[in-house]
XYZ file of N, CA, C and O in Angstrom:
500
model
N 116.607 59.181 32.686
C 116.336 60.456 33.323
C 115.274 61.197 32.524
O 115.372 61.301 31.299
N 114.269 61.683 33.228
C 113.184 62.439 32.634
C 113.045 63.751 33.391
O 113.029 63.775 34.624
N 112.946 64.831 32.650
C 112.686 66.134 33.235
C 111.281 66.577 32.852
O 110.879 66.441 31.696
N 110.553 67.102 33.818
C 109.179 67.520 33.610
C 109.025 68.979 34.020
O 109.520 69.381 35.071
N 108.334 69.744 33.207
C 108.095 71.154 33.496
C 106.624 71.453 33.292
O 106.105 71.317 32.182
N 105.970 71.888 34.362
C 104.562 72.254 34.295
C 104.415 73.723 33.930
O 105.269 74.548 34.265
N 103.316 74.038 33.293
C 102.987 75.421 32.990
C 101.475 75.548 32.869
O 100.764 74.552 32.793
N 101.005 76.772 32.848
C 99.594 77.035 32.630
C 98.808 77.414 33.861
O 97.621 77.741 33.760
N 99.441 77.370 35.015
C 98.745 77.771 36.223
C 98.490 79.263 36.253
O 99.016 80.031 35.444
N 97.670 79.662 37.195
C 97.359 81.073 37.329
C 96.181 81.292 38.247
O 95.772 80.396 38.988
N 95.653 82.488 38.181
C 94.514 82.895 38.999
C 93.260 82.892 38.142
O 93.244 83.471 37.049
N 92.227 82.252 38.636
C 90.974 82.160 37.901
C 89.815 82.230 38.887
O 89.938 81.814 40.038
N 88.702 82.765 38.440
C 87.515 82.808 39.280
C 86.824 81.460 39.314
O 86.912 80.666 38.371
N 86.142 81.197 40.408
C 85.354 79.975 40.512
C 84.408 79.860 39.321
O 83.789 80.838 38.903
N 84.324 78.651 38.791
C 83.530 78.403 37.605
C 84.305 78.513 36.314
O 83.809 78.094 35.257
N 85.504 79.050 36.389
C 86.327 79.217 35.214
C 87.130 77.979 34.868
O 86.975 76.919 35.479
N 88.006 78.139 33.896
C 88.788 77.021 33.376
C 90.250 77.388 33.225
O 90.597 78.554 33.021
N 91.091 76.382 33.320
C 92.508 76.494 33.036
C 92.963 75.215 32.366
O 92.388 74.149 32.595
N 94.011 75.328 31.581
C 94.630 74.161 30.979
C 96.094 74.121 31.369
O 96.859 75.026 31.025
N 96.468 73.081 32.086
C 97.849 72.892 32.483
C 98.566 72.012 31.467
O 97.975 71.115 30.877
N 99.846 72.277 31.303
C 100.678 71.473 30.429
C 101.872 70.946 31.205
O 102.360 71.591 32.120
N 102.334 69.789 30.822
C 103.535 69.187 31.390
C 104.398 68.726 30.232
O 104.039 67.778 29.529
N 105.510 69.400 30.039
C 106.426 69.078 28.957
C 107.553 68.200 29.482
O 108.195 68.534 30.479
N 107.786 67.098 28.810
C 108.809 66.144 29.207
C 110.009 66.221 28.279
O 109.868 66.421 27.070
N 111.177 66.059 28.852
C 112.406 65.989 28.078
C 113.295 64.897 28.657
O 112.988 64.304 29.682
N 114.412 64.657 28.007
C 115.239 63.524 28.360
C 114.729 62.303 27.611
O 114.561 62.355 26.401
N 114.450 61.247 28.336
C 113.830 60.097 27.709
C 112.437 60.452 27.223
O 111.732 61.220 27.864
N 112.047 59.870 26.121
C 110.676 60.051 25.676
C 109.727 59.595 26.774
O 110.018 58.628 27.487
N 108.607 60.287 26.934
C 107.675 59.839 27.962
C 106.639 58.864 27.436
O 105.776 58.423 28.180
N 106.740 58.527 26.155
C 105.733 57.630 25.599
C 105.597 56.300 26.341
O 104.494 55.764 26.411
N 106.677 55.752 26.924
C 106.496 54.516 27.689
C 105.988 54.720 29.103
O 105.813 53.737 29.812
N 105.756 55.949 29.513
C 105.467 56.234 30.904
C 104.006 56.504 31.180
O 103.312 57.131 30.377
N 103.565 56.036 32.322
C 102.348 56.562 32.912
C 102.619 57.996 33.370
O 103.684 58.278 33.920
N 101.672 58.871 33.152
C 101.788 60.260 33.580
C 100.630 60.596 34.502
O 99.496 60.189 34.256
N 100.939 61.338 35.531
C 99.914 61.709 36.483
C 99.976 63.166 36.875
O 101.020 63.810 36.762
N 98.843 63.666 37.312
C 98.756 64.990 37.913
C 98.384 64.828 39.377
O 97.455 64.076 39.714
N 99.105 65.526 40.211
C 98.854 65.565 41.640
C 98.790 67.021 42.065
O 99.263 67.906 41.357
N 98.217 67.263 43.216
C 98.175 68.624 43.720
C 98.412 68.636 45.217
O 98.153 67.664 45.922
N 98.898 69.760 45.683
C 99.194 69.914 47.095
C 98.811 71.319 47.536
O 99.350 72.303 47.040
N 97.880 71.379 48.459
C 97.463 72.641 49.046
C 98.299 72.910 50.295
O 98.852 71.980 50.891
N 98.395 74.164 50.716
C 99.187 74.470 51.916
C 98.740 73.655 53.118
O 97.549 73.573 53.418
N 99.704 73.037 53.782
C 99.418 72.257 54.967
C 98.814 70.892 54.708
O 98.498 70.180 55.660
N 98.658 70.522 53.446
C 98.045 69.247 53.092
C 99.047 68.339 52.385
O 100.061 68.796 51.860
N 98.741 67.044 52.379
C 99.570 66.095 51.654
C 99.288 66.177 50.158
O 98.222 66.611 49.732
N 100.266 65.747 49.393
C 100.070 65.687 47.957
C 98.989 64.660 47.634
O 99.029 63.526 48.115
N 98.021 65.051 46.816
C 96.914 64.166 46.506
C 96.798 63.925 45.010
O 97.111 64.779 44.180
N 96.312 62.758 44.691
C 96.115 62.349 43.311
C 95.003 63.145 42.665
O 93.961 63.388 43.276
N 95.217 63.526 41.412
C 94.205 64.227 40.638
C 93.764 63.396 39.440
O 92.580 63.116 39.260
N 94.720 62.996 38.609
C 94.402 62.259 37.393
C 95.645 61.550 36.886
O 96.765 61.973 37.156
N 95.449 60.473 36.136
C 96.558 59.760 35.520
C 96.140 59.232 34.168
O 94.952 59.006 33.910
N 97.118 59.017 33.320
C 96.887 58.491 31.986
C 97.978 57.482 31.674
O 99.143 57.701 31.995
N 97.610 56.377 31.060
C 98.598 55.349 30.813
C 99.475 55.693 29.608
O 99.303 56.727 28.962
N 100.419 54.800 29.327
C 101.452 55.127 28.345
C 100.903 55.336 26.942
O 101.493 56.086 26.152
N 99.808 54.697 26.607
C 99.211 54.835 25.286
C 98.144 55.921 25.216
O 97.725 56.304 24.125
N 97.700 56.391 26.368
C 96.600 57.336 26.415
C 95.235 56.694 26.396
O 94.221 57.396 26.431
N 95.191 55.373 26.362
C 93.925 54.672 26.245
C 93.146 54.608 27.550
O 91.927 54.439 27.524
N 93.838 54.705 28.666
C 93.188 54.588 29.966
C 93.477 55.810 30.808
O 94.598 56.316 30.820
N 92.460 56.265 31.508
C 92.608 57.391 32.417
C 91.951 57.069 33.745
O 91.096 56.187 33.841
N 92.351 57.800 34.756
C 91.768 57.668 36.073
C 91.704 59.055 36.701
O 92.604 59.872 36.518
N 90.641 59.293 37.461
C 90.446 60.582 38.089
C 90.078 60.425 39.550
O 89.384 59.478 39.933
N 90.529 61.367 40.342
C 90.029 61.454 41.698
C 88.552 61.811 41.661
O 88.092 62.541 40.776
N 87.808 61.305 42.628
C 86.377 61.593 42.675
C 86.100 63.096 42.715
O 85.105 63.562 42.162
N 86.975 63.842 43.351
C 86.754 65.266 43.522
C 86.818 66.052 42.218
O 86.319 67.175 42.153
N 87.435 65.480 41.185
C 87.574 66.192 39.918
C 86.875 65.500 38.765
O 86.806 66.061 37.663
N 86.350 64.323 38.992
C 85.709 63.555 37.930
C 84.557 64.352 37.326
O 83.722 64.900 38.040
N 84.538 64.413 36.021
C 83.517 65.162 35.315
C 83.866 66.613 35.091
O 83.184 67.295 34.318
N 84.902 67.097 35.753
C 85.323 68.491 35.608
C 86.691 68.619 34.943
O 86.928 69.564 34.204
N 87.585 67.676 35.229
C 88.942 67.713 34.700
C 89.118 66.616 33.655
O 88.520 65.535 33.755
N 89.962 66.876 32.684
C 90.291 65.891 31.666
C 91.799 65.843 31.467
O 92.424 66.872 31.207
N 92.370 64.657 31.594
C 93.779 64.466 31.314
C 93.935 63.912 29.906
O 93.142 63.074 29.463
N 94.936 64.386 29.198
C 95.213 63.902 27.861
C 96.712 63.985 27.612
O 97.445 64.611 28.375
N 97.154 63.352 26.548
C 98.571 63.433 26.215
C 98.767 63.475 24.710
O 97.978 62.913 23.941
N 99.810 64.150 24.327
C 100.249 64.207 22.949
C 101.633 63.579 22.929
O 102.617 64.212 23.304
N 101.695 62.331 22.526
C 102.951 61.597 22.587
C 104.004 62.232 21.682
O 105.174 62.329 22.053
N 103.593 62.690 20.509
C 104.535 63.304 19.581
C 105.180 64.548 20.169
O 106.328 64.865 19.850
N 104.448 65.275 21.006
C 104.966 66.487 21.627
C 105.547 66.249 23.011
O 106.004 67.194 23.657
N 105.520 65.012 23.457
C 105.990 64.680 24.805
C 105.351 65.580 25.858
O 106.021 66.090 26.758
N 104.058 65.753 25.739
C 103.343 66.683 26.596
C 102.055 66.052 27.116
O 101.350 65.366 26.371
N 101.780 66.303 28.374
C 100.544 65.878 29.020
C 99.785 67.120 29.441
O 100.387 68.114 29.864
N 98.473 67.062 29.344
C 97.626 68.205 29.647
C 96.626 67.861 30.734
O 96.238 66.707 30.902
N 96.217 68.868 31.443
C 95.104 68.744 32.364
C 94.160 69.903 32.105
O 94.472 71.047 32.424
N 93.027 69.602 31.496
C 91.991 70.591 31.266
C 91.107 70.642 32.494
O 90.527 69.627 32.881
N 91.018 71.801 33.102
C 90.267 71.966 34.333
C 89.107 72.908 34.076
O 89.312 74.067 33.711
N 87.916 72.411 34.270
C 86.699 73.190 34.074
C 85.915 73.271 35.375
O 86.127 72.482 36.293
N 84.999 74.216 35.422
C 84.147 74.401 36.601
C 84.975 74.432 37.874
O 84.678 73.761 38.864
N 86.013 75.225 37.854
C 86.949 75.259 38.969
C 86.290 75.777 40.236
O 85.435 76.658 40.191
N 86.727 75.216 41.341
C 86.226 75.563 42.654
C 87.356 76.092 43.512
O 88.520 75.790 43.271
N 87.005 76.847 44.527
C 88.012 77.389 45.428
C 88.875 76.267 46.009
O 90.096 76.425 46.153
N 88.271 75.149 46.317
C 89.008 74.039 46.896
C 89.963 73.356 45.928
O 90.741 72.483 46.335
N 89.934 73.736 44.655
C 90.925 73.248 43.702
C 92.251 73.993 43.811
O 93.227 73.612 43.166
N 92.278 75.048 44.591
C 93.492 75.831 44.763
C 94.609 74.964 45.337
O 94.448 74.330 46.378
N 95.737 74.931 44.650
C 96.871 74.103 45.056
C 98.012 74.317 44.081
O 97.839 74.932 43.027
N 99.166 73.794 44.443
C 100.241 73.633 43.482
C 100.020 72.299 42.782
O 99.854 71.268 43.436
N 100.008 72.330 41.473
C 99.772 71.133 40.675
C 101.091 70.613 40.129
O 101.875 71.362 39.538
N 101.324 69.322 40.333
C 102.556 68.674 39.928
C 102.286 67.597 38.893
O 101.308 66.851 38.994
N 103.177 67.506 37.954
C 103.168 66.442 36.964
C 104.184 65.381 37.378
O 105.296 65.709 37.803
N 103.806 64.128 37.268
C 104.697 63.031 37.594
C 104.732 61.978 36.504
O 103.797 61.856 35.707
N 105.806 61.208 36.483
C 105.972 60.129 35.515
C 106.458 58.880 36.222
O 107.248 58.955 37.173
N 105.996 57.735 35.752
C 106.382 56.461 36.340
C 106.307 55.378 35.278
O 105.630 55.539 34.254
N 106.992 54.276 35.521
C 106.943 53.129 34.620
C 105.505 52.736 34.310
O 104.650 52.760 35.195
N 105.220 52.351 33.062
C 103.856 51.925 32.717
C 103.414 50.665 33.443
O 102.235 50.313 33.368
N 104.319 50.008 34.136
C 103.935 48.905 35.004
C 102.789 49.307 35.927
O 101.936 48.474 36.265
N 102.767 50.562 36.337
C 101.771 51.030 37.297
C 100.447 51.422 36.659
O 99.523 51.830 37.370
N 100.343 51.314 35.354
C 99.096 51.646 34.683
C 98.697 53.082 34.933
O 99.471 54.005 34.670
N 97.502 53.281 35.456
C 97.045 54.615 35.850
C 97.171 54.740 37.362
O 96.194 54.914 38.088
N 98.386 54.665 37.827
C 98.660 54.658 39.253
C 98.285 55.960 39.929
O 98.443 57.048 39.360
N 97.802 55.852 41.144
C 97.363 57.007 41.902
C 98.199 57.285 43.142
O 97.906 58.236 43.867
N 99.221 56.484 43.392
C 100.057 56.684 44.566
C 101.248 57.554 44.219
O 102.073 57.196 43.378
N 101.362 58.675 44.891
C 102.452 59.598 44.614
C 103.811 58.955 44.843
O 104.766 59.238 44.113
N 103.916 58.088 45.853
C 105.213 57.511 46.160
C 105.673 56.480 45.140
O 106.807 56.011 45.216
N 104.838 56.130 44.185
C 105.249 55.260 43.092
C 105.869 56.024 41.926
O 106.515 55.413 41.072
N 105.672 57.309 41.875
C 106.157 58.101 40.751
C 107.631 58.441 40.915
O 108.082 58.791 42.009
N 108.361 58.326 39.819
C 109.812 58.476 39.842
C 110.288 59.878 39.496
O 111.374 60.280 39.917
N 109.518 60.592 38.714
C 109.939 61.898 38.219
C 108.855 62.920 38.475
O 107.662 62.626 38.317
N 109.276 64.114 38.834
C 108.343 65.184 39.168
C 108.800 66.507 38.586
O 109.995 66.788 38.502
N 107.826 67.325 38.211
C 108.118 68.693 37.856
C 108.165 69.578 39.086
O 107.988 69.130 40.218
N 108.406 70.859 38.849
C 108.515 71.826 39.936
C 107.161 72.289 40.453
O 107.077 72.836 41.550
N 106.126 72.081 39.690
C 104.792 72.481 40.086
C 104.386 73.818 39.498
O 105.223 74.656 39.189
N 103.090 74.001 39.368
C 102.531 75.265 38.910
C 101.337 75.612 39.792
O 100.511 74.758 40.100
N 101.279 76.856 40.216
C 100.252 77.284 41.154
C 98.939 77.542 40.437
O 98.889 78.253 39.434
N 97.879 76.974 40.979
C 96.521 77.265 40.534
C 95.772 77.864 41.709
O 95.684 77.247 42.774
N 95.247 79.050 41.515
C 94.488 79.723 42.554
C 93.103 80.056 42.017
O 92.978 80.730 40.990
N 92.095 79.582 42.717
C 90.715 79.811 42.318
C 90.077 80.740 43.342
O 90.061 80.438 44.540
N 89.565 81.846 42.885
C 88.973 82.840 43.758
C 87.459 82.857 43.608
O 86.907 82.457 42.580
N 86.786 83.337 44.632
C 85.337 83.445 44.609
C 84.906 84.887 44.666
O 85.726 85.792 44.855
């Protein structure tokens, strides 16, 4: 059993930055792939970024590549999403997920076993 709690969301102007955190408890998350997904009102949950169990490999959605950076601190059982050059279309609830490292840097939400409650990110213009 893994519990995930996201934090760091908020309101920011377009072009600004936010850093999201996902704190894991229960089982250590060091063996897990960790991912960030987001869901805007009326839309399906979409992949944002993932990082493998060692932190050596990452994957990004095309829409955020070059703007967002996923990282993890295994000792702190925490995953981060640094978001720069934010756009209005980045507005969504951002969710942290965890899954077996079998999936590597998996991008399918339905493969993830554990989810946080989400944190709202709102980008204004």
